[in-house]
mmCIF file of C-alpha atoms and ligand atoms in Angstrom:
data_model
loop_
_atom_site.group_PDB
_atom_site.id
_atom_site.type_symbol
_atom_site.label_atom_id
_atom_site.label_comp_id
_atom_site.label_asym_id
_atom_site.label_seq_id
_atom_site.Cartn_x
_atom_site.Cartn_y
_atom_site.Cartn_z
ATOM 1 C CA UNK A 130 -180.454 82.293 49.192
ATOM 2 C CA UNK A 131 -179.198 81.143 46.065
ATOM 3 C CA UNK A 132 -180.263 81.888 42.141
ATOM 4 C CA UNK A 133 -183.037 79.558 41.295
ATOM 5 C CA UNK A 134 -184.984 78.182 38.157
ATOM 6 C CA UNK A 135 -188.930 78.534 37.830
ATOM 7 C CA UNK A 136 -190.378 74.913 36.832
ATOM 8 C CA UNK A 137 -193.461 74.730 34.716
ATOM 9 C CA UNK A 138 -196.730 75.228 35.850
ATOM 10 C CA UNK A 139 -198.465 72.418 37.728
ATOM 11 C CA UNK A 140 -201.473 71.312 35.186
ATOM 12 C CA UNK A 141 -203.951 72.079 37.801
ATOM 13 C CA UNK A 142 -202.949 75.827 37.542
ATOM 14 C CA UNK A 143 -202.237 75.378 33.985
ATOM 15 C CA UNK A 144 -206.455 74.627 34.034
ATOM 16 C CA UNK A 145 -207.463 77.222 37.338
ATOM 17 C CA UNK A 146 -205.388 79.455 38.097
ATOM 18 C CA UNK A 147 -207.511 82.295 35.976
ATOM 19 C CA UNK A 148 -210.621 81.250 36.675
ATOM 20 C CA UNK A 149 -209.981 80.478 41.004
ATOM 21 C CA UNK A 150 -208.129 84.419 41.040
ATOM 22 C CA UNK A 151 -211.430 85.612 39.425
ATOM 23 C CA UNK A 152 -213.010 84.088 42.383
ATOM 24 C CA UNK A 153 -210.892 85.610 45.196
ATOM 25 C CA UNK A 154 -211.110 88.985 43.201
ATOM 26 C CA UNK A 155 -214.806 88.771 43.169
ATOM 27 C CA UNK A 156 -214.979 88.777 46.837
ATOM 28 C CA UNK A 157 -212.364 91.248 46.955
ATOM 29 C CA UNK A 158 -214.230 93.413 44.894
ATOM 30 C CA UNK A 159 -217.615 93.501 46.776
ATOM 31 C CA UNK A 160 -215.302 93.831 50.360
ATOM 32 C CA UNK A 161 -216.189 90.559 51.486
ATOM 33 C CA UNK A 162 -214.044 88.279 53.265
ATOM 34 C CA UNK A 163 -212.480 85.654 50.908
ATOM 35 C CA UNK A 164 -213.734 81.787 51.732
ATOM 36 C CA UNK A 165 -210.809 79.726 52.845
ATOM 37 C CA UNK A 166 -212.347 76.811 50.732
ATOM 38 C CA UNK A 167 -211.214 79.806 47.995
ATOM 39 C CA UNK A 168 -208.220 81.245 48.885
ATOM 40 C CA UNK A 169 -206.450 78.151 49.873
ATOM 41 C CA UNK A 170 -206.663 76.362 46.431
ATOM 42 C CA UNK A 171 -203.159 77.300 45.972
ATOM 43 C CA UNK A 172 -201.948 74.663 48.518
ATOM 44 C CA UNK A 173 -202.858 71.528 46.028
ATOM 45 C CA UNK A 174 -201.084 68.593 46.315
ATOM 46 C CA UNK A 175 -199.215 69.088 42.910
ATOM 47 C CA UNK A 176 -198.416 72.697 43.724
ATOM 48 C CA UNK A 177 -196.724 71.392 46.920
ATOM 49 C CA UNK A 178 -195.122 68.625 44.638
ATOM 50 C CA UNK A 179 -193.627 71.514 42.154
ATOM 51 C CA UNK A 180 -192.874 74.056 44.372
ATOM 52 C CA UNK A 181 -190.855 71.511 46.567
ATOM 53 C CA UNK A 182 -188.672 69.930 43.692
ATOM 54 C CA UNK A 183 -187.724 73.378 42.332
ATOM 55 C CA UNK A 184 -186.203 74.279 45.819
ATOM 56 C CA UNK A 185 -185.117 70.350 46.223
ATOM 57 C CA UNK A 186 -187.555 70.887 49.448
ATOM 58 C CA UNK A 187 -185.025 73.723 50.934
ATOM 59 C CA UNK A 188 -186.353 77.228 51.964
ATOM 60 C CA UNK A 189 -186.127 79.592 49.491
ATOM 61 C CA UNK A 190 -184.139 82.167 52.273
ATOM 62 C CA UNK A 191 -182.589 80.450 53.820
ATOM 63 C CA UNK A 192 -181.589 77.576 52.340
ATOM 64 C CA UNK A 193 -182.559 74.923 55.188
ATOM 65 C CA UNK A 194 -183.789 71.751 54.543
ATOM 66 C CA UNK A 195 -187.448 71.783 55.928
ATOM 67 C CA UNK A 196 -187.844 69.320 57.632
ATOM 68 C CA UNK A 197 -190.089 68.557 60.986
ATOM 69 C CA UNK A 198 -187.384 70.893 62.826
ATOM 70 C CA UNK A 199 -187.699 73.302 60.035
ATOM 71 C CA UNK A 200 -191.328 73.239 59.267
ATOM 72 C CA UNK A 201 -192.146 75.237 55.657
ATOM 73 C CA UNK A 202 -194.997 75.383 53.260
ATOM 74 C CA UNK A 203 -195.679 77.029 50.212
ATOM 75 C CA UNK A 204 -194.936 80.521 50.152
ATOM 76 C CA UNK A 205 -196.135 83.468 48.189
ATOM 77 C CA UNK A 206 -192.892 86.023 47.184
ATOM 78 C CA UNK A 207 -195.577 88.632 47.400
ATOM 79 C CA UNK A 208 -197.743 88.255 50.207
ATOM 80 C CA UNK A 209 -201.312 87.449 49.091
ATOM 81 C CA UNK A 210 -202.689 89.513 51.813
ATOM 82 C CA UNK A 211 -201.331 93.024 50.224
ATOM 83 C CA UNK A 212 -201.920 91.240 46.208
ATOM 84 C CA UNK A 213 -205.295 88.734 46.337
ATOM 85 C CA UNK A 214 -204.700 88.877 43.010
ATOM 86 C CA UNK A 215 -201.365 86.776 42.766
ATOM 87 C CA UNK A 216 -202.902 83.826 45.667
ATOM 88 C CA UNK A 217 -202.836 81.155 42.886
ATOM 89 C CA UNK A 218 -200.168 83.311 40.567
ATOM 90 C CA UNK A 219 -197.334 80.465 39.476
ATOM 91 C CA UNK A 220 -194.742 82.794 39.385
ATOM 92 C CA UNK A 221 -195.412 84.310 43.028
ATOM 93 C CA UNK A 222 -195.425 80.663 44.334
ATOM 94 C CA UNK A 223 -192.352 78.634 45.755
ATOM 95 C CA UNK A 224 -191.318 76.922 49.440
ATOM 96 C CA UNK A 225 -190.013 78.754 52.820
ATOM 97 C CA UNK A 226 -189.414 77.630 56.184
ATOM 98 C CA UNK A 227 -191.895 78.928 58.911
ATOM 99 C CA UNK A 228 -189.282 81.306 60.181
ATOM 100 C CA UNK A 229 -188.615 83.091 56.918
ATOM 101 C CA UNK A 230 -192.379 83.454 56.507
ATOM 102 C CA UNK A 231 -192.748 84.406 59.575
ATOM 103 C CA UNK A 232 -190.073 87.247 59.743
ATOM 104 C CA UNK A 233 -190.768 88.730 56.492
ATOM 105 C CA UNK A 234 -194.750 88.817 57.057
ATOM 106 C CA UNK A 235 -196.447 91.074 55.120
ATOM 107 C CA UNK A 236 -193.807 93.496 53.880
ATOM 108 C CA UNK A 237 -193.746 94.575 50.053
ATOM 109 C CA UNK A 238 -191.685 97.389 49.358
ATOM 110 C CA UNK A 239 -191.619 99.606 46.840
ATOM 111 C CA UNK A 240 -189.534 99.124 43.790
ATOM 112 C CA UNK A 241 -186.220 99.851 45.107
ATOM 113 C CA UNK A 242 -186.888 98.362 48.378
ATOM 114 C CA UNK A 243 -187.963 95.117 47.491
ATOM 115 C CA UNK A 244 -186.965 91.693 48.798
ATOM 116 C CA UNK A 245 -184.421 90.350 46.255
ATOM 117 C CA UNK A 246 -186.451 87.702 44.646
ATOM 118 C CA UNK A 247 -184.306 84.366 44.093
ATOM 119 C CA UNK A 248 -186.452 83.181 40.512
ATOM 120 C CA UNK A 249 -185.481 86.699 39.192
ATOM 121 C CA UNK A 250 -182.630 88.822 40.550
ATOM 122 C CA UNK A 251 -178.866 88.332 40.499
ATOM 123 C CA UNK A 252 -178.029 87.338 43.943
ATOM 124 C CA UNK A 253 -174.092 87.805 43.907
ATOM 125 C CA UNK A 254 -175.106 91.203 42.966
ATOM 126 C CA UNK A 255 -176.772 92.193 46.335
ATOM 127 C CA UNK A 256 -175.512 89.385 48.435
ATOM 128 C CA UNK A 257 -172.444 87.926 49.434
ATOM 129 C CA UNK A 258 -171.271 85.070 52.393
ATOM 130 C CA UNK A 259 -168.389 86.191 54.669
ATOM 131 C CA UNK A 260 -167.957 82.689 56.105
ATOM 132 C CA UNK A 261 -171.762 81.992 57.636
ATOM 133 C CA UNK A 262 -172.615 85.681 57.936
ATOM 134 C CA UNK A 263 -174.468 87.199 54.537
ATOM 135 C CA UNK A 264 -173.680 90.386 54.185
ATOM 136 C CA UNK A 265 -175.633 92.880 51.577
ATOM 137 C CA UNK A 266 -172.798 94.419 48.741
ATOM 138 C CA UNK A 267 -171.961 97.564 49.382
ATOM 139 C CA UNK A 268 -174.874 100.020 47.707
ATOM 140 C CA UNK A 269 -177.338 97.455 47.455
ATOM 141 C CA UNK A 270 -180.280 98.386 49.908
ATOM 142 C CA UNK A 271 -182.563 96.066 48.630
ATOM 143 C CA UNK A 272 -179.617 93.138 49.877
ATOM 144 C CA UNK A 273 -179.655 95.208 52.957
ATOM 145 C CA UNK A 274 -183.693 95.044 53.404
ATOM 146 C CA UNK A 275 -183.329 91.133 52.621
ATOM 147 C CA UNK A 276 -181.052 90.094 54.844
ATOM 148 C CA UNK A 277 -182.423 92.426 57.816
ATOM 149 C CA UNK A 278 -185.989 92.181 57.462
ATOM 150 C CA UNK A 279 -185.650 88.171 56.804
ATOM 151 C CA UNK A 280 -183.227 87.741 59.842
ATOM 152 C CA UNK A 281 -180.916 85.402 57.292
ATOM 153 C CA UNK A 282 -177.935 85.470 60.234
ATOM 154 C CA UNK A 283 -180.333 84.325 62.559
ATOM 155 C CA UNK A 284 -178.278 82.540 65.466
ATOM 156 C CA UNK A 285 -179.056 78.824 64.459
ATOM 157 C CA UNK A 286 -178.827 79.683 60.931
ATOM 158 C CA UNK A 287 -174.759 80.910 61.424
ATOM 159 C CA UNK A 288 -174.431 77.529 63.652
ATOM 160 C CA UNK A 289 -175.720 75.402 61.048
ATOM 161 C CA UNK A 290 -173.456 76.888 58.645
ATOM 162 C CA UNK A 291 -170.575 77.110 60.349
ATOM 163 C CA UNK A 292 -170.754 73.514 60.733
ATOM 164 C CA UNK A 293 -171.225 73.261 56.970
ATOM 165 C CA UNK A 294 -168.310 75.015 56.432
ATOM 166 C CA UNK A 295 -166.221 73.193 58.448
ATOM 167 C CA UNK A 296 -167.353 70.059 56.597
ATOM 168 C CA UNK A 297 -166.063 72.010 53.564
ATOM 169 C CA UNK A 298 -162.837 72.939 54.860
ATOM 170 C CA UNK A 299 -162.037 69.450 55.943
ATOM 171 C CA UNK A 300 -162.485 68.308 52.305
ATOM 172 C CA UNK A 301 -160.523 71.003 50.890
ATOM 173 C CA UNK A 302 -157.384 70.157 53.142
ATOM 174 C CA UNK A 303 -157.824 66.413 52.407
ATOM 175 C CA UNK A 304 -157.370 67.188 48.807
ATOM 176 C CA UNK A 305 -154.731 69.105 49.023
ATOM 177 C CA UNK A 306 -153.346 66.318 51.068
ATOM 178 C CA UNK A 307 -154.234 63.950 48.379
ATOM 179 C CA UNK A 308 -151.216 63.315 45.766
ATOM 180 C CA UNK A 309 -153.048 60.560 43.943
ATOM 181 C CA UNK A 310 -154.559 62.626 40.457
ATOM 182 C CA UNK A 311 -157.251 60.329 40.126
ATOM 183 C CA UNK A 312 -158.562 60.840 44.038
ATOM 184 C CA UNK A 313 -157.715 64.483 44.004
ATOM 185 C CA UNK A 314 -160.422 64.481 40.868
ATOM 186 C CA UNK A 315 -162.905 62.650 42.935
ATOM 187 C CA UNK A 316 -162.304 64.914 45.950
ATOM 188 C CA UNK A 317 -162.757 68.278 44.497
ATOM 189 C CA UNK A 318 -166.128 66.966 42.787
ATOM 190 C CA UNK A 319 -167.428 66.560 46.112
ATOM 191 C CA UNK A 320 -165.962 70.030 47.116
ATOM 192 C CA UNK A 321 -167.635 71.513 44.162
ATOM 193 C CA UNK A 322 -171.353 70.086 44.852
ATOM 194 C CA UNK A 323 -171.687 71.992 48.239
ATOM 195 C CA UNK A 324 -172.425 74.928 45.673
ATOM 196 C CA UNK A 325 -174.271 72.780 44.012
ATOM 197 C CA UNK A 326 -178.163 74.399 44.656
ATOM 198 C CA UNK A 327 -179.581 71.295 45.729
ATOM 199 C CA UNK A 328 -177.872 71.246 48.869
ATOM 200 C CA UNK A 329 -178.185 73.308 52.170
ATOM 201 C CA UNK A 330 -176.570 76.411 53.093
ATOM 202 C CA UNK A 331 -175.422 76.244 48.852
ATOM 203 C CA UNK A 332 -174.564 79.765 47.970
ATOM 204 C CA UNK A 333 -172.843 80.242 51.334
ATOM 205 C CA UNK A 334 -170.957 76.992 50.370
ATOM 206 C CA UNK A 335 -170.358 78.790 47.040
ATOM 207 C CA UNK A 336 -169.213 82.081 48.394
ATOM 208 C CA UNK A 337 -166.274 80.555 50.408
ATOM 209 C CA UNK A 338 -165.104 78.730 47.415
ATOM 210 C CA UNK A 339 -165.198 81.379 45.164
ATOM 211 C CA UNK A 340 -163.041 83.718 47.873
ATOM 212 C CA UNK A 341 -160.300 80.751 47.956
ATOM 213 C CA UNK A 342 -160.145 80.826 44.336
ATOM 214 C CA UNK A 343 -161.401 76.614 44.109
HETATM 215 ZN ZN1 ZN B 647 -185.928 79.909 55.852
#
């Protein structure tokens, strides 16, 4: 999981999203079972579109790629199930793999239980990366509810990163290896952009920099 910037609203929520939440509330309201053709406006092309490029088509947990391996879709931070109201909501919109979805399911806690929410909270201040394990800080129970309830050291997930890592460490010897300036400069520019949020496994990647001072 690593901090991330909300991008605009998609025009087609820009023009629906009050009127199509009226519509799912309406239902809601007279205890009537919401019409899919309703409540799954929110997975429009362009919302897809945004929703992907703000996450550079990574989970928003997890940080894998999704990919046919790692299936993902859009995902509501607050499940839509416990809040109809927020189905089409911009701001509770963004991207997760299936298994993320899938292990935090309906849960919403209350306000000092909550999942840390990657668009709004300061990560580094619940969670940290001890090599390819995230570990809540110490004291932060809602890092401790994230990680836990979202099974982020799932077994594939440490695998995947522990290969990452190793990637990284490779680089880091081969500049300190390197003695031309000029190569060495080119070299830690590539170490630096595993942090960079675009990639996978980033804020692990980030983490283990930070801890050998590069
Ligand atoms: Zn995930």
């Amino acid at each position: 999981m690593i901090q991330l910037t909300k991008l605009n609203k998609p025009q087609v929520l820009v023009d629906n999203e009050l009127n199509w939440t009226k519509t799912i509330m309406e239902y809601v309201n007279k205890g009537e079972k919401i019409l899919d053709s309703h409540k799954n406006k929110y997975s429009h092309k362009d919302v897809k579109t945004q929703v992907k490029l703000e996450t550079n088509e990574k989970c928003v947990y997890c940080e894998s790629k999704v990919t046919h391996q790692y299936p993902g879709d859009i995902e509501h931070i607050i499940p839509k199930a416990v809040y109809p109201r927020l189905t089409v909501n911009w701001s509770n919109l963004t991207f997760s793999c299936y298994w993320c979805n899938n292990h935090k399911r309906n849960y919403v806690g209350k306000k000092e239980e909550k999942l840390i929410n990657p668009f709004i909270d300061d990560i580094p201040k619940h969670l940290h990366f001890f090599g390819p394990l995230i570990i809540h800080i110490n004291g932060s129970k809602r890092g401790e509810i994230t990680w836990k309830k979202i099974e982020l050291n799932r077994q594939e997930l440490i695998d995947r990163r522990i290969e990452k890592i190793k990637e990284l460490q490779n680089l880091i010897d081969k500049y300190e290896r390197e003695d031309v300036l000029a190569l060495k400069q080119i070299l830690l520019n590539e170490i630096k952009e595993f942090s960079d949020f675009k990639n996978e496994f980033s804020y692990a990647c980030n983490c283990y920099l930070n801890d050998k001072g590069i």
